[in-house]
Short mmCIF file of C-alpha atoms in Angstrom, two decimals:
data_model
loop_
_atom_site.label_atom_id
_atom_site.label_comp_id
_atom_site.label_asym_id
_atom_site.label_seq_id
_atom_site.Cartn_x
_atom_site.Cartn_y
_atom_site.Cartn_z
CA MET A 1 -48.11 -15.55 46.80
CA THR A 2 -46.99 -12.18 45.44
CA ASP A 3 -48.55 -10.47 48.47
CA THR A 4 -45.62 -11.59 50.62
CA PRO A 5 -44.03 -8.29 51.79
CA LEU A 6 -40.85 -7.48 49.90
CA LYS A 7 -37.77 -6.92 52.18
CA LEU A 8 -34.66 -5.43 50.84
CA PHE A 9 -31.24 -4.57 52.41
CA ASN A 10 -30.69 -0.81 52.54
CA SER A 11 -26.96 -0.09 52.51
CA LEU A 12 -27.63 3.41 53.85
CA THR A 13 -29.32 2.14 57.03
CA ARG A 14 -27.55 -1.20 57.10
CA ALA A 15 -30.89 -2.89 57.73
CA ILE A 16 -33.47 -5.09 55.99
CA GLU A 17 -36.60 -2.91 55.26
CA VAL A 18 -39.99 -3.60 53.88
CA PHE A 19 -40.31 -1.93 50.43
CA GLU A 20 -42.93 0.87 50.51
CA PRO A 21 -43.06 2.70 47.17
CA VAL A 22 -42.75 6.54 47.08
CA HIS A 23 -45.56 6.61 44.38
CA GLU A 24 -48.53 4.22 44.85
CA GLY A 25 -48.35 1.23 42.48
CA GLU A 26 -44.94 2.42 41.01
CA ALA A 27 -41.30 1.38 41.52
CA ARG A 28 -38.60 3.80 40.24
CA VAL A 29 -35.06 2.32 40.09
CA TYR A 30 -31.78 3.96 39.02
CA SER A 31 -28.67 1.82 38.33
CA CYS A 32 -25.22 3.26 37.86
CA GLY A 33 -24.29 2.23 34.32
CA PRO A 34 -21.00 1.76 32.66
CA THR A 35 -18.38 4.16 31.34
CA VAL A 36 -18.39 3.20 27.75
CA TYR A 37 -14.65 3.52 26.97
CA ASN A 38 -14.07 -0.29 26.64
CA TYR A 39 -15.94 -3.67 26.72
CA GLN A 40 -17.68 -4.50 30.02
CA HIS A 41 -16.12 -7.41 31.90
CA ILE A 42 -18.43 -10.03 33.53
CA GLY A 43 -17.78 -8.50 36.99
CA ASN A 44 -19.55 -5.36 35.62
CA MET A 45 -22.39 -7.30 34.22
CA ARG A 46 -23.20 -9.00 37.55
CA ALA A 47 -24.53 -5.60 38.62
CA TYR A 48 -27.05 -5.50 35.84
CA VAL A 49 -28.21 -9.13 36.35
CA PHE A 50 -28.78 -8.20 39.98
CA ALA A 51 -30.66 -4.86 39.14
CA ASP A 52 -32.77 -6.68 36.48
CA THR A 53 -33.64 -9.35 39.09
CA LEU A 54 -34.75 -6.54 41.48
CA GLY A 55 -36.84 -5.05 38.78
CA ARG A 56 -38.43 -8.35 37.76
CA VAL A 57 -39.39 -8.97 41.44
CA LEU A 58 -40.94 -5.57 41.71
CA GLN A 59 -43.06 -6.14 38.54
CA TRP A 60 -43.97 -9.67 39.84
CA LYS A 61 -45.25 -7.86 42.99
CA GLY A 62 -47.45 -5.76 40.72
CA TYR A 63 -45.54 -2.51 40.55
CA ARG A 64 -45.19 -0.54 37.44
CA LEU A 65 -41.52 -0.40 36.91
CA THR A 66 -39.30 2.38 35.60
CA HIS A 67 -35.63 1.22 35.42
CA VAL A 68 -32.92 3.60 34.27
CA ILE A 69 -29.33 2.47 33.57
CA ASN A 70 -27.28 5.47 32.73
CA ILE A 71 -24.34 5.61 30.18
CA THR A 72 -21.28 7.54 31.28
CA ASP A 73 -19.77 8.91 28.14
CA VAL A 74 -17.86 11.79 29.63
CA GLY A 75 -16.34 12.78 32.99
CA HIS A 76 -15.06 9.57 34.51
CA LEU A 77 -11.36 9.97 35.19
CA THR A 78 -8.85 7.19 35.38
CA SER A 79 -9.10 7.75 39.07
CA ASP A 80 -12.50 7.49 40.68
CA ALA A 81 -11.90 10.83 42.38
CA ASP A 82 -10.33 13.95 40.71
CA GLU A 83 -7.00 13.01 39.14
CA GLY A 84 -6.03 11.51 35.79
CA GLU A 85 -7.32 11.58 32.29
CA ASP A 86 -10.93 11.35 31.08
CA LYS A 87 -11.33 7.64 30.22
CA MET A 88 -13.25 8.47 26.97
CA GLU A 89 -10.62 10.93 25.75
CA ARG A 90 -7.83 8.53 26.65
CA MET A 91 -9.35 5.63 24.63
CA ALA A 92 -10.13 7.95 21.70
CA ALA A 93 -6.53 8.95 21.47
CA LYS A 94 -5.45 5.35 21.74
CA GLU A 95 -7.66 4.10 18.97
CA GLY A 96 -7.54 7.27 16.80
CA LYS A 97 -11.20 7.78 16.78
CA SER A 98 -13.47 10.45 18.21
CA ALA A 99 -14.75 10.17 21.72
CA TRP A 100 -18.24 10.11 20.45
CA ASP A 101 -17.50 7.17 18.13
CA ILE A 102 -15.87 5.32 21.04
CA ALA A 103 -18.93 6.02 23.25
CA LYS A 104 -21.32 4.80 20.44
CA PHE A 105 -19.34 1.55 19.74
CA TYR A 106 -19.09 0.53 23.43
CA GLN A 107 -22.58 1.58 24.38
CA GLU A 108 -23.88 -0.67 21.56
CA ASP A 109 -21.68 -3.59 22.66
CA PHE A 110 -22.97 -3.11 26.34
CA GLU A 111 -26.59 -3.13 25.22
CA ARG A 112 -26.02 -6.36 23.17
CA ASP A 113 -24.66 -7.91 26.35
CA LEU A 114 -27.73 -6.75 28.28
CA ALA A 115 -29.91 -8.35 25.76
CA ARG A 116 -28.01 -11.60 25.77
CA LEU A 117 -28.41 -11.72 29.54
CA ASN A 118 -32.20 -10.99 29.27
CA VAL A 119 -31.76 -7.66 31.23
CA GLN A 120 -35.08 -5.88 30.44
CA SER A 121 -34.05 -2.19 30.95
CA LYS A 122 -34.48 -0.04 27.87
CA GLN A 123 -33.77 3.42 29.28
CA HIS A 124 -30.03 4.14 28.83
CA PRO A 125 -29.65 7.92 28.93
CA ARG A 126 -26.23 9.27 28.08
CA ALA A 127 -24.54 11.86 30.33
CA THR A 128 -23.65 14.15 27.49
CA GLU A 129 -27.46 14.53 26.85
CA TYR A 130 -27.74 16.28 30.17
CA VAL A 131 -24.79 18.65 30.42
CA GLU A 132 -26.95 21.80 30.39
CA ALA A 133 -28.98 20.37 33.23
CA MET A 134 -25.67 19.59 35.10
CA ILE A 135 -24.49 23.22 34.73
CA ALA A 136 -27.86 24.45 36.01
CA TRP A 137 -27.52 22.04 38.96
CA GLY A 138 -24.05 23.42 39.68
CA GLU A 139 -25.23 27.00 39.54
CA LYS A 140 -28.06 26.23 42.12
CA ILE A 141 -25.66 24.65 44.72
CA ALA A 142 -22.44 26.66 44.03
CA ASP A 143 -23.03 29.53 46.48
CA LYS A 144 -23.63 27.42 49.56
CA HIS A 145 -21.86 24.20 48.90
CA CYS A 146 -18.97 24.76 46.40
CA TYR A 147 -15.75 26.69 45.83
CA GLU A 148 -13.70 27.35 42.76
CA LEU A 149 -10.05 26.35 42.14
CA ASP A 150 -7.92 26.77 38.96
CA SER A 151 -8.78 23.06 38.17
CA GLY A 152 -12.57 23.30 38.52
CA LEU A 153 -15.58 23.79 40.84
CA TYR A 154 -15.43 21.66 43.95
CA PHE A 155 -18.03 20.45 46.35
CA ASP A 156 -17.30 21.11 50.12
CA VAL A 157 -18.39 17.99 51.83
CA SER A 158 -18.57 19.71 55.26
CA THR A 159 -21.59 21.75 54.08
CA VAL A 160 -23.95 18.72 54.28
CA ALA A 161 -24.88 16.57 57.23
CA ASP A 162 -23.71 12.96 57.60
CA TYR A 163 -21.33 12.90 54.68
CA GLY A 164 -19.93 9.42 54.12
CA ARG A 165 -22.76 7.68 56.13
CA LEU A 166 -23.35 5.31 53.33
CA ALA A 167 -19.73 4.18 53.50
CA ARG A 168 -19.85 4.43 57.31
CA ALA A 169 -17.48 7.32 57.03
CA VAL A 170 -14.47 7.27 54.70
CA THR A 171 -12.37 4.12 55.43
CA ASP A 172 -8.58 3.91 55.16
CA GLU A 173 -9.06 2.14 51.83
CA GLY A 174 -11.33 4.92 50.82
CA GLU A 175 -8.86 7.63 51.74
CA GLY A 176 -6.33 5.89 49.49
CA ARG A 177 -8.58 6.31 46.62
CA ILE A 178 -9.09 10.08 47.16
CA ASP A 179 -6.42 11.99 45.14
CA THR A 180 -4.80 15.16 46.34
CA VAL A 181 -5.79 18.33 44.54
CA GLU A 182 -3.92 21.45 45.68
CA GLY A 183 -6.26 23.90 47.33
CA LYS A 184 -9.03 21.51 48.40
CA ARG A 185 -10.53 22.27 51.77
CA ASN A 186 -11.13 18.72 52.63
CA ALA A 187 -9.63 15.49 51.28
CA ALA A 188 -12.96 14.07 50.40
CA ASP A 189 -14.16 17.27 48.42
CA PHE A 190 -14.76 16.45 44.77
CA ALA A 191 -15.22 18.08 41.39
CA ILE A 192 -18.54 19.31 40.25
CA TRP A 193 -16.95 20.75 37.12
CA ARG A 194 -13.57 20.12 35.69
CA LYS A 195 -11.89 23.01 33.72
CA THR A 196 -10.05 22.30 30.62
CA PRO A 197 -6.41 23.15 31.44
CA ALA A 198 -4.97 26.30 29.77
CA GLY A 199 -3.59 25.56 26.37
CA GLU A 200 -5.48 22.28 25.97
CA THR A 201 -8.39 21.43 23.83
CA ARG A 202 -10.62 18.39 24.68
CA GLN A 203 -13.11 16.74 22.22
CA MET A 204 -15.71 16.84 24.95
CA GLU A 205 -15.97 20.23 26.65
CA TRP A 206 -18.65 22.90 27.11
CA ASP A 207 -18.90 26.44 28.21
CA SER A 208 -19.92 26.99 31.80
CA PRO A 209 -19.87 29.81 34.43
CA TRP A 210 -16.62 28.26 35.72
CA GLY A 211 -14.99 28.14 32.27
CA LYS A 212 -14.79 25.57 29.46
CA GLY A 213 -14.68 22.13 30.63
CA ALA A 214 -16.71 18.99 31.53
CA PRO A 215 -18.90 17.80 34.44
CA GLY A 216 -17.66 15.72 37.21
CA TRP A 217 -18.59 11.98 37.19
CA HIS A 218 -20.58 12.09 40.48
CA LEU A 219 -22.76 15.01 39.25
CA GLU A 220 -23.96 13.04 36.23
CA CYS A 221 -25.90 10.47 38.14
CA SER A 222 -27.47 12.96 40.55
CA VAL A 223 -28.84 15.00 37.66
CA MET A 224 -30.11 12.03 35.52
CA GLY A 225 -31.60 10.44 38.51
CA GLU A 226 -33.55 13.61 39.44
CA LYS A 227 -34.59 14.45 35.84
CA LEU A 228 -35.75 10.95 34.91
CA LEU A 229 -37.22 9.66 38.26
CA GLY A 230 -37.75 12.72 40.51
CA PHE A 231 -36.57 13.01 44.15
CA PRO A 232 -36.91 10.88 46.14
CA PHE A 233 -37.16 7.87 43.99
CA ASP A 234 -37.39 4.29 45.26
CA ILE A 235 -34.17 2.41 44.81
CA HIS A 236 -30.60 3.28 43.60
CA THR A 237 -28.42 0.29 42.76
CA GLY A 238 -24.81 -0.23 42.02
CA GLY A 239 -21.65 -2.33 42.58
CA ILE A 240 -20.28 -2.38 46.12
CA ASP A 241 -17.18 -0.40 44.85
CA HIS A 242 -19.45 2.66 44.42
CA ARG A 243 -20.43 2.51 48.16
CA GLU A 244 -17.21 4.26 49.23
CA ILE A 245 -16.91 7.30 47.08
CA HIS A 246 -19.31 7.68 44.13
CA HIS A 247 -22.54 7.09 45.88
CA PRO A 248 -21.69 9.21 49.05
CA ASN A 249 -20.72 12.02 46.64
CA GLU A 250 -23.96 11.62 44.85
CA ILE A 251 -25.95 11.69 48.09
CA ALA A 252 -24.09 14.85 49.28
CA GLN A 253 -25.15 16.56 45.86
CA ASN A 254 -28.63 15.53 46.29
CA GLN A 255 -28.86 16.81 49.79
CA ALA A 256 -27.49 20.19 48.67
CA TYR A 257 -29.86 20.41 45.65
CA CYS A 258 -32.97 19.54 47.60
CA CYS A 259 -32.00 21.71 50.59
CA THR A 260 -32.64 18.72 52.78
CA GLY A 261 -31.23 17.80 56.18
CA GLY A 262 -29.33 14.71 57.51
CA LEU A 263 -29.62 11.13 56.50
CA ASP A 264 -31.67 9.88 59.41
CA ASP A 265 -34.40 10.25 56.89
CA ALA A 266 -33.06 8.10 53.99
CA SER A 267 -35.24 9.92 51.51
CA HIS A 268 -33.00 13.04 51.96
CA SER A 269 -30.28 10.97 50.02
CA GLY A 270 -32.23 11.18 46.76
CA ALA A 271 -33.44 7.55 46.96
CA LYS A 272 -35.20 5.78 49.81
CA ILE A 273 -33.08 2.57 49.41
CA TRP A 274 -29.53 2.12 48.30
CA MET A 275 -28.61 -1.44 47.25
CA HIS A 276 -25.24 -2.85 46.25
CA ASN A 277 -24.14 -6.10 44.83
CA ASN A 278 -20.92 -7.64 45.96
CA PHE A 279 -17.82 -8.40 43.73
CA LEU A 280 -17.33 -11.21 41.38
CA VAL A 281 -13.97 -12.57 42.26
CA GLU A 282 -11.73 -14.31 39.72
CA ARG A 283 -8.33 -15.56 41.04
CA SER A 284 -6.25 -15.58 37.80
CA GLY A 285 -6.12 -11.84 37.36
CA LYS A 286 -8.03 -11.78 34.11
CA MET A 287 -11.01 -9.69 35.47
CA SER A 288 -9.16 -6.46 34.88
CA LYS A 289 -9.34 -4.74 31.39
CA SER A 290 -5.63 -4.16 31.76
CA SER A 291 -4.97 -7.90 31.53
CA GLY A 292 -5.54 -8.07 27.72
CA GLU A 293 -7.99 -10.97 27.04
CA PHE A 294 -10.08 -10.00 30.09
CA LEU A 295 -13.35 -11.84 30.97
CA ARG A 296 -16.14 -10.41 29.06
CA LEU A 297 -19.38 -12.08 27.97
CA GLN A 298 -18.13 -12.63 24.35
CA LEU A 299 -15.11 -14.53 25.70
CA LEU A 300 -17.52 -16.92 27.54
CA VAL A 301 -19.41 -17.50 24.25
CA ASP A 302 -16.25 -18.00 22.32
CA LYS A 303 -15.30 -20.73 24.80
CA GLY A 304 -18.73 -22.49 24.20
CA TYR A 305 -20.82 -21.12 27.04
CA HIS A 306 -24.21 -19.62 26.50
CA PRO A 307 -24.58 -16.09 28.10
CA LEU A 308 -27.54 -17.39 30.21
CA ALA A 309 -25.18 -19.93 31.92
CA TYR A 310 -23.58 -16.70 33.40
CA ARG A 311 -26.96 -15.48 34.44
CA MET A 312 -27.66 -18.71 36.09
CA MET A 313 -24.23 -18.57 37.94
CA CYS A 314 -25.19 -15.14 39.27
CA LEU A 315 -28.57 -16.38 40.39
CA GLN A 316 -27.08 -19.28 42.34
CA ALA A 317 -25.42 -16.73 44.74
CA HIS A 318 -27.04 -14.03 46.84
CA TYR A 319 -26.25 -10.67 45.33
CA ARG A 320 -24.66 -9.44 48.59
CA SER A 321 -22.25 -12.33 48.63
CA GLU A 322 -18.99 -12.45 46.87
CA LEU A 323 -19.28 -14.77 43.76
CA GLU A 324 -16.12 -16.68 42.75
CA PHE A 325 -15.77 -17.25 38.98
CA SER A 326 -14.22 -20.38 37.64
CA TRP A 327 -14.72 -22.10 34.39
CA GLU A 328 -15.71 -25.29 36.32
CA GLY A 329 -18.32 -23.18 38.09
CA LEU A 330 -19.68 -21.82 34.83
CA GLY A 331 -19.72 -25.25 33.41
CA ALA A 332 -21.77 -26.47 36.33
CA ALA A 333 -24.20 -23.64 35.91
CA LEU A 334 -24.61 -24.40 32.18
CA THR A 335 -25.25 -28.14 33.12
CA ARG A 336 -27.96 -27.02 35.62
CA LEU A 337 -29.49 -24.82 33.04
CA LYS A 338 -29.55 -27.68 30.47
CA ARG A 339 -31.37 -30.06 32.90
CA ILE A 340 -34.02 -27.32 33.57
CA VAL A 341 -34.47 -26.61 29.91
CA MET A 342 -34.83 -30.46 29.26
CA ALA A 343 -37.53 -30.57 31.85
CA VAL A 344 -39.35 -27.48 30.52
CA GLU A 345 -39.33 -28.82 26.95
CA ARG A 346 -41.84 -31.35 27.91
CA LEU A 347 -44.17 -28.62 29.01
CA LYS A 348 -43.95 -26.38 25.95
CA ASP A 349 -46.81 -27.72 23.97
CA GLU A 350 -49.24 -27.52 26.82
CA PRO A 351 -51.70 -24.66 27.36
CA ALA A 352 -51.05 -22.99 30.72
CA GLY A 353 -53.44 -24.08 33.41
CA ASP A 354 -54.40 -22.91 36.92
CA PRO A 355 -51.17 -22.35 38.97
CA LEU A 356 -52.99 -22.63 42.22
CA HIS A 357 -52.80 -26.52 42.38
CA GLN A 358 -52.35 -27.76 45.97
CA LYS A 359 -49.43 -30.11 45.00
CA LEU A 360 -47.42 -27.12 43.97
CA ALA A 361 -48.47 -24.76 46.77
CA SER A 362 -45.45 -25.38 48.96
CA MET A 363 -43.06 -24.67 46.07
CA ARG A 364 -44.95 -21.49 45.17
CA ALA A 365 -44.74 -20.41 48.82
CA LYS A 366 -41.09 -21.32 49.06
CA PHE A 367 -40.36 -19.29 45.90
CA ALA A 368 -42.29 -16.32 47.17
CA GLU A 369 -40.63 -16.27 50.40
CA ALA A 370 -37.18 -16.60 48.84
CA VAL A 371 -37.46 -13.63 46.33
CA SER A 372 -39.20 -11.58 48.87
CA ASP A 373 -36.48 -12.08 51.36
CA ASP A 374 -33.93 -9.66 49.84
CA LEU A 375 -33.85 -11.42 46.46
CA ASN A 376 -32.78 -14.90 47.69
CA THR A 377 -32.63 -16.38 44.17
CA ALA A 378 -30.51 -19.26 45.16
CA VAL A 379 -33.45 -20.77 47.10
CA ALA A 380 -35.90 -19.59 44.49
CA LEU A 381 -34.03 -21.76 41.89
CA VAL A 382 -34.37 -24.76 44.10
CA ALA A 383 -38.10 -24.15 44.39
CA LEU A 384 -38.41 -24.01 40.63
CA GLU A 385 -36.63 -27.31 40.28
CA GLU A 386 -38.73 -28.90 43.02
CA ALA A 387 -41.88 -27.77 41.07
CA LEU A 388 -40.47 -29.34 37.86
CA ALA A 389 -39.86 -32.58 39.57
CA VAL A 390 -43.41 -32.96 41.07
CA LYS A 391 -45.20 -36.07 39.58
CA LYS A 392 -48.88 -36.56 38.77
CA VAL A 393 -49.66 -32.90 38.21
CA ASP A 394 -51.27 -31.67 34.95
CA ALA A 395 -48.55 -30.34 32.61
CA GLY A 396 -50.51 -27.22 31.98
CA ILE A 397 -50.72 -26.44 35.67
CA LYS A 398 -46.98 -27.04 36.03
CA ARG A 399 -46.22 -24.91 32.97
CA ALA A 400 -48.19 -21.92 34.52
CA VAL A 401 -46.20 -22.19 37.70
CA ILE A 402 -42.77 -22.38 36.02
CA GLU A 403 -43.56 -19.51 33.64
CA ASP A 404 -44.54 -17.43 36.74
CA MET A 405 -41.19 -18.24 38.42
CA ASP A 406 -39.16 -17.71 35.36
CA ALA A 407 -40.67 -14.17 34.90
CA VAL A 408 -38.61 -13.38 38.00
CA LEU A 409 -35.46 -15.37 37.32
CA GLY A 410 -35.21 -14.14 33.73
CA LEU A 411 -33.83 -17.32 32.08
CA GLY A 412 -36.28 -17.35 29.24
CA LEU A 413 -36.84 -20.97 29.78
CA PHE A 414 -39.79 -21.41 27.36
CA GLY A 415 -37.78 -19.76 24.52
CA LEU A 416 -34.63 -21.95 25.04
CA THR A 417 -33.77 -25.40 23.67
CA ARG A 418 -30.83 -27.63 24.43
CA THR A 419 -29.64 -27.02 20.90
CA ASP A 420 -29.57 -23.24 21.72
CA LEU A 421 -27.25 -24.06 24.60
CA ARG A 422 -24.89 -26.11 22.42
CA ILE A 423 -22.61 -23.25 21.24
CA ARG A 424 -19.56 -24.00 19.10
CA PRO A 425 -16.32 -22.99 20.90
CA LYS A 426 -14.29 -20.55 18.78
CA GLY A 427 -11.27 -22.85 18.72
CA ALA A 428 -13.23 -25.93 17.76
CA GLN A 429 -11.57 -28.01 15.06
CA ILE A 430 -14.79 -29.29 13.47
CA THR A 431 -18.15 -27.75 12.32
CA ALA A 432 -21.62 -29.05 13.35
CA ALA A 433 -22.21 -30.24 9.75
CA GLU A 434 -18.90 -32.32 9.83
CA ILE A 435 -20.02 -33.73 13.15
CA GLU A 436 -23.44 -34.81 11.72
CA ALA A 437 -21.63 -36.41 8.77
CA GLU A 438 -19.39 -38.46 11.12
CA LEU A 439 -22.34 -39.50 13.22
CA ILE A 440 -24.10 -40.84 10.06
CA ARG A 441 -20.92 -42.66 9.10
CA ARG A 442 -20.75 -44.05 12.68
CA LYS A 443 -24.43 -45.16 12.57
CA GLU A 444 -23.76 -46.99 9.28
CA ALA A 445 -20.75 -48.71 10.84
CA ARG A 446 -22.79 -49.82 13.85
CA MET A 447 -25.51 -51.19 11.61
CA ALA A 448 -22.87 -53.22 9.75
CA LYS A 449 -21.58 -54.40 13.14
CA ASP A 450 -18.19 -52.63 12.37
CA PHE A 451 -17.71 -51.68 16.01
CA ALA A 452 -14.08 -50.85 15.56
CA THR A 453 -14.86 -48.20 13.12
CA SER A 454 -17.76 -46.99 15.27
CA ASP A 455 -15.51 -46.70 18.34
CA ALA A 456 -12.76 -45.00 16.25
CA ILE A 457 -15.26 -42.32 15.13
CA ARG A 458 -16.42 -41.71 18.64
CA GLU A 459 -12.81 -41.40 19.83
CA SER A 460 -11.86 -39.12 17.06
CA LEU A 461 -14.91 -36.85 17.83
CA GLY A 462 -13.95 -36.83 21.50
CA GLU A 463 -10.45 -35.64 20.69
CA LYS A 464 -12.06 -32.67 18.79
CA GLY A 465 -14.21 -31.70 21.85
CA VAL A 466 -17.32 -33.53 20.83
CA GLU A 467 -19.17 -35.78 23.20
CA VAL A 468 -21.36 -38.48 21.45
CA MET A 469 -24.48 -39.23 23.44
CA ASP A 470 -25.99 -42.50 22.25
CA GLY A 471 -29.70 -42.70 23.05
CA ASP A 472 -30.07 -38.99 23.62
CA PRO A 473 -32.36 -37.20 21.21
CA LEU A 474 -29.84 -34.32 20.98
CA GLY A 475 -27.17 -36.85 19.79
CA TRP A 476 -24.02 -34.88 20.80
CA GLU A 477 -22.63 -31.88 22.55
CA TRP A 478 -19.49 -29.97 22.89
CA LYS A 479 -17.14 -31.06 25.68
CA LEU A 480 -16.25 -28.04 27.74
#
């Protein structure tokens, strides 16, 4: 069923469109990556689960995928526009380390999180590797599209057609995020190059025709996208927060660089399709990095949740819908994942058979329709569960179908066990070895018909966060 046309929502046109590759048989995708000055919160990570799902669907459709997630290691100010400190320099000063060491540490942590969420992308270029290309880009567009101020080189947004179309013009909220820089011709103009202020020395600065300094954040993605994927490439992804300022500025730069016209032709933007995932919403206020113990993937693990429970949580909602985070919701996603893993474990020893069995045809069709309909993974998950529940079908056939579906969903079902999903919470008062010893003691008490001792052991384990499951092969799990 992979020949079902793939339809995707294009944020630029605000319409569902059939995917047609720029290059026959290929799919080239660019995802705005993190600024590596701190750990990534789980709201950031939703963007990469979404982009990975997109990439997996494209591969499932038979396209040869190139997926780039850039690393911003310079140029992103504490404001998304042109005011404040460079986030890298600020964290370096706070931690007493070099900006380069800060970038290396947090990039490695980000890549560990990608691996734990089964995100496939292996191309993570760093902005600092492309500074010379950024300077060359600035030189090419400066005469027609830029002007120089004491603080740097600025892009004049009035020099390109349809500026802000992606955001449907700059909204009142967007205006509030654009900082005033004295001398700017238009409020929305943005920095291509930021000069190092007189008398200051930055850790990350380069010589340029406009003085010593560093590239603007928006320029980095334009340059890396063009260098690594070529213009136009197929799809550009990012969080919905990028739709108002960062991506419109990228598009303006791309138009200027390619000498293209307006955005009635979406390919003039640098990418044919722009896609944005919606926010992860968390009501307690712990999503923000400024909150101290903010919600990052390691915190979920420390509380006993497997990282793939978070991937499951993301898959249960459409990427364009807000997703509300709660510990109860995460627990429900983990329980659902456990049930699927338990069903899959019965298929693991079977050689894969022919997936085209008639009894599974409706589930395969439902799955194909769902993922082809703008990545409707919530319905695709139901199709997978329905296929697992079908009776009187050869296990090898069922295995082949589930493996095919899981290649898209990215849960790694045939490499998971229930034991893998049983993660010890960081604050647990007892070890797995101690639990096993107590269960042996309880078994002996039951054999001796000492039910009072047996019940007391069970109750004691329960108080320490351990659920005893009589008759279950796993034996026990952590209570979350």
